[in-house]
Short mmCIF file of C-alpha atoms in Angstrom, two decimals:
data_model
loop_
_atom_site.label_atom_id
_atom_site.label_comp_id
_atom_site.label_asym_id
_atom_site.label_seq_id
_atom_site.Cartn_x
_atom_site.Cartn_y
_atom_site.Cartn_z
CA GLY A 285 123.79 107.35 87.62
CA VAL A 286 127.21 109.13 87.90
CA PRO A 287 126.56 110.93 84.44
CA GLY A 288 122.85 112.25 85.71
CA THR A 289 124.19 113.72 89.28
CA ARG A 290 127.10 115.51 86.92
CA LEU A 291 125.92 116.62 83.86
CA GLY A 292 122.33 116.85 85.22
CA VAL A 293 120.98 115.29 81.87
CA THR A 294 118.23 112.97 81.49
CA PHE A 295 117.75 109.46 80.28
CA PRO A 296 116.82 110.44 76.59
CA VAL A 297 119.55 113.12 76.62
CA PHE A 298 122.43 110.29 77.63
CA VAL A 299 120.79 108.23 75.05
CA ARG A 300 122.31 110.51 71.90
CA ALA A 301 125.47 109.61 73.05
CA SER A 302 124.93 106.20 72.03
CA PHE A 303 122.56 106.18 69.24
CA GLY A 304 122.21 109.64 67.82
CA ILE A 305 119.81 112.56 67.98
CA ARG A 306 117.31 110.19 65.84
CA GLY A 307 118.47 107.29 67.44
CA ALA A 308 117.52 108.70 70.92
CA LYS A 309 114.47 109.82 69.65
CA ILE A 310 113.05 105.70 69.07
CA THR A 311 114.87 104.58 72.24
CA ALA A 312 112.77 107.27 74.22
CA LEU A 313 109.60 105.98 72.62
CA ALA A 314 109.82 102.84 73.15
CA ARG A 315 110.38 103.93 76.73
CA ALA A 316 107.16 106.24 76.76
CA VAL A 317 105.60 102.86 75.88
CA VAL A 318 106.50 100.84 78.56
CA GLY A 319 105.82 103.61 80.75
CA ILE A 320 102.23 103.99 79.71
CA GLY A 321 101.52 99.88 80.89
CA TRP A 322 103.37 100.24 83.65
CA PHE A 323 101.41 103.63 84.57
CA SER A 324 97.67 101.62 83.06
CA LEU A 325 98.59 98.76 85.39
CA GLN A 326 99.30 100.30 88.53
CA ALA A 327 96.58 102.91 87.89
CA TRP A 328 94.34 99.78 87.73
CA ILE A 329 95.00 98.55 90.84
CA GLY A 330 95.83 101.56 92.51
CA GLY A 331 91.77 102.20 91.65
CA LEU A 332 90.80 98.59 92.16
CA ALA A 333 92.26 98.47 95.79
CA LEU A 334 89.84 101.80 96.41
CA PHE A 335 86.87 100.15 94.71
CA GLU A 336 87.56 96.92 97.27
CA ALA A 337 88.31 98.69 100.29
CA LEU A 338 84.46 100.55 99.76
CA ALA A 339 83.05 97.20 99.19
CA ALA A 340 84.54 95.60 102.05
CA MET A 341 82.65 98.30 103.91
CA TRP A 342 79.59 98.19 101.46
CA PRO A 343 79.32 95.18 100.12
CA GLU A 344 76.75 96.33 96.83
CA ALA A 345 79.24 98.19 95.54
CA ARG A 346 80.00 95.42 94.24
CA SER A 347 76.32 94.58 92.34
CA ILE A 348 76.01 98.61 90.91
CA GLY A 349 76.98 98.99 87.66
CA VAL A 350 78.41 95.37 85.97
CA ILE A 351 78.96 96.56 82.71
CA GLY A 352 79.72 92.49 81.63
CA GLY A 353 80.82 91.35 77.71
CA ALA A 354 83.80 90.41 76.91
CA LEU A 355 85.67 92.53 77.05
CA PHE A 356 85.11 94.16 80.87
CA THR A 357 83.72 90.67 82.54
CA HIS A 358 83.36 91.10 86.23
CA THR A 359 83.77 94.19 85.71
CA THR A 360 81.68 97.34 87.37
CA ALA A 361 81.08 101.14 86.36
CA LEU A 362 82.28 101.89 89.59
CA GLN A 363 85.90 100.34 89.10
CA LEU A 364 86.71 102.14 86.06
CA VAL A 365 85.67 105.49 87.78
CA PHE A 366 87.75 105.02 90.51
CA PHE A 367 90.09 103.62 87.60
CA GLY A 368 90.05 107.58 86.67
CA VAL A 369 90.16 108.51 89.76
CA PHE A 370 93.35 107.14 90.24
CA LEU A 371 94.28 108.26 86.27
CA LEU A 372 93.58 112.54 87.00
CA VAL A 373 95.66 112.24 90.96
CA HIS A 374 98.53 111.09 88.38
CA ALA A 375 98.09 113.33 86.16
CA ALA A 376 97.88 116.34 88.41
CA PHE A 377 101.32 115.59 89.89
CA ILE A 378 102.94 114.58 86.56
CA VAL A 379 102.01 118.28 85.13
CA ARG A 380 103.88 120.08 87.95
CA GLY A 381 106.44 117.76 87.33
CA MET A 382 109.36 115.62 88.85
CA ARG A 383 109.73 117.69 91.63
CA SER A 384 106.46 117.38 92.85
CA ILE A 385 106.50 113.83 92.80
CA GLY A 386 109.29 114.35 95.22
CA SER A 387 107.21 116.43 97.40
CA LEU A 388 104.73 112.92 97.14
CA GLN A 389 107.02 110.94 97.86
CA LYS A 390 108.27 112.24 101.42
CA LEU A 391 104.58 112.45 102.08
CA THR A 392 103.73 109.28 101.04
CA VAL A 393 106.59 107.07 102.01
CA PRO A 394 106.45 107.29 105.52
CA ILE A 395 102.51 106.03 105.52
CA LEU A 396 103.84 103.22 103.22
CA ALA A 397 105.88 101.83 105.40
CA ILE A 398 104.40 102.62 108.38
CA ALA A 399 101.56 100.50 106.28
CA CYS A 400 103.48 97.71 106.11
CA VAL A 401 104.41 97.32 108.65
CA ALA A 402 100.81 96.87 110.55
CA LEU A 403 99.51 94.75 107.67
CA PHE A 404 102.52 92.31 107.89
CA LEU A 405 101.78 92.27 112.39
CA PHE A 406 97.83 92.15 111.47
CA CYS A 407 98.74 88.84 109.11
CA MET A 408 101.13 87.11 111.42
CA ILE A 409 99.11 88.00 114.80
CA SER A 410 96.09 86.07 113.14
CA ALA A 411 97.46 83.24 111.09
CA GLY A 412 100.83 82.42 113.02
CA VAL A 413 104.05 83.42 111.60
CA GLY A 414 104.96 79.25 111.27
CA PRO A 415 101.65 78.87 109.45
CA SER A 416 102.14 82.01 107.16
CA LEU A 417 106.03 80.91 105.75
CA THR A 418 105.03 77.78 105.09
CA ALA A 419 101.68 77.80 103.46
CA LEU A 420 103.20 78.68 99.89
CA ASP A 421 104.55 75.15 100.22
CA SER A 422 101.58 73.27 98.85
CA ASP A 423 103.21 71.10 96.52
CA SER A 424 105.77 69.39 98.58
CA PRO A 425 105.92 65.85 97.42
CA SER A 426 104.86 63.15 99.39
CA SER A 427 105.99 61.26 102.17
CA SER A 428 105.46 57.69 99.65
CA SER A 429 105.89 58.73 96.80
CA SER A 430 109.94 57.74 96.31
CA SER A 431 113.19 60.02 96.31
CA SER A 432 113.62 59.84 92.55
CA SER A 433 109.77 61.38 91.68
CA SER A 434 109.87 63.84 94.56
CA SER A 435 113.56 65.16 93.87
CA SER A 436 111.74 65.77 90.64
CA SER A 437 108.71 67.04 91.09
CA THR A 438 110.78 69.63 93.72
CA ARG A 439 112.28 70.99 90.79
CA ARG A 440 109.54 71.50 88.41
CA SER A 441 108.01 73.12 91.35
CA PHE A 442 111.26 74.62 92.13
CA GLY A 443 111.58 76.25 88.34
CA ALA A 444 108.04 77.38 88.17
CA ALA A 445 107.64 79.39 90.78
CA PHE A 446 111.30 80.56 90.73
CA TRP A 447 111.81 81.62 87.22
CA PRO A 448 108.71 84.18 86.99
CA SER A 449 109.77 85.02 90.20
CA LEU A 450 113.48 86.37 89.06
CA THR A 451 111.70 87.73 86.09
CA ALA A 452 109.25 89.78 88.11
CA VAL A 453 111.85 91.16 90.26
CA ILE A 454 114.47 92.33 87.54
CA ALA A 455 111.60 94.36 85.57
CA GLY A 456 111.44 95.65 89.41
CA TYR A 457 114.63 96.85 88.83
CA SER A 458 115.68 97.72 85.87
CA THR A 459 112.45 100.41 85.15
CA LEU A 460 114.77 102.48 87.61
CA ALA A 461 117.66 101.11 85.96
CA LEU A 462 116.79 102.43 82.98
CA SER A 463 115.17 105.74 84.36
CA ILE A 464 118.12 106.61 86.78
CA LEU A 465 119.84 109.49 84.81
CA ASP A 466 115.70 111.22 85.98
CA PHE A 467 116.54 110.69 89.50
CA THR A 468 119.77 111.14 90.02
CA ARG A 469 120.17 114.26 88.30
CA PHE A 470 118.20 116.25 91.46
CA ALA A 471 121.32 114.67 93.80
CA SER A 472 123.73 117.27 95.34
CA SER A 473 126.43 115.21 95.03
CA GLN A 474 128.02 111.50 94.25
CA ARG A 475 128.02 110.79 97.29
CA ASP A 476 124.51 111.26 97.75
CA GLN A 477 123.29 108.86 95.15
CA VAL A 478 125.88 106.21 95.62
CA ILE A 479 124.25 106.28 99.12
CA GLY A 480 120.92 106.74 98.10
CA GLN A 481 120.67 103.83 95.66
CA SER A 482 122.97 101.37 97.82
CA ILE A 483 120.16 101.71 100.99
CA GLY A 484 117.41 103.19 99.38
CA LEU A 485 116.86 100.29 96.65
CA PRO A 486 117.39 96.67 97.75
CA VAL A 487 116.71 97.36 100.79
CA PRO A 488 112.90 98.38 100.76
CA MET A 489 112.32 96.23 97.96
CA THR A 490 113.74 93.58 100.00
CA LEU A 491 111.71 93.70 102.65
CA VAL A 492 108.63 94.94 100.91
CA SER A 493 108.86 91.68 99.05
CA PHE A 494 109.15 89.45 102.26
CA VAL A 495 105.95 91.14 103.21
CA GLY A 496 104.22 90.09 100.08
CA ILE A 497 105.47 87.28 100.56
CA ALA A 498 104.27 86.30 104.26
CA CYS A 499 100.86 88.16 103.82
CA THR A 500 99.88 86.10 100.81
CA GLY A 501 100.41 82.80 102.65
CA ALA A 502 99.15 84.17 105.60
CA SER A 503 96.06 85.02 103.66
CA ILE A 504 95.94 81.34 102.34
CA VAL A 505 95.25 80.07 105.96
CA LEU A 506 93.22 82.73 107.55
#
């Protein structure tokens, strides 16, 4: 992130030093393709969350405009509408530029923090702390199994959960690492961007991951 703060350059400009002007276009295009995938997936999840909130209050919404077919299995017109709404809201901020996204973050980050704390407390009070944190350990070997088969089963269970989870965590950090110049170029000093990355990235992501794991376990109990 140092070149972003020092020179005020973006990722496509900075990679020209490594790949040249033409090569930088290829890397920028590759990042754009990945960004489209992330953006579309997150917009769909966000729209689906709005739809599920509506369906919880109005169950009949699940049966309105069911499209069906091989491509849209169990998809309704309302889900596509919420997906489109999410896309339009994001597009409005994107058109206004990075600073408008920063203003949006200042508004939504406190709301997200409060929502995470409220969800965590609700799950822990409703399901219990112990059951929530142990509910995901459903593949534990039985006591009647031999020690060798138990050890082998434990290793398989650990690997099946660990490697996909590690890939998911790296994917989240790599997205920010790849685009970090686009953020640090707005920092007023190197000290600010170092503190921001040291505290603002690992701490919230670790806490949010923990809340996700705990609430997933609580959902099994509930």
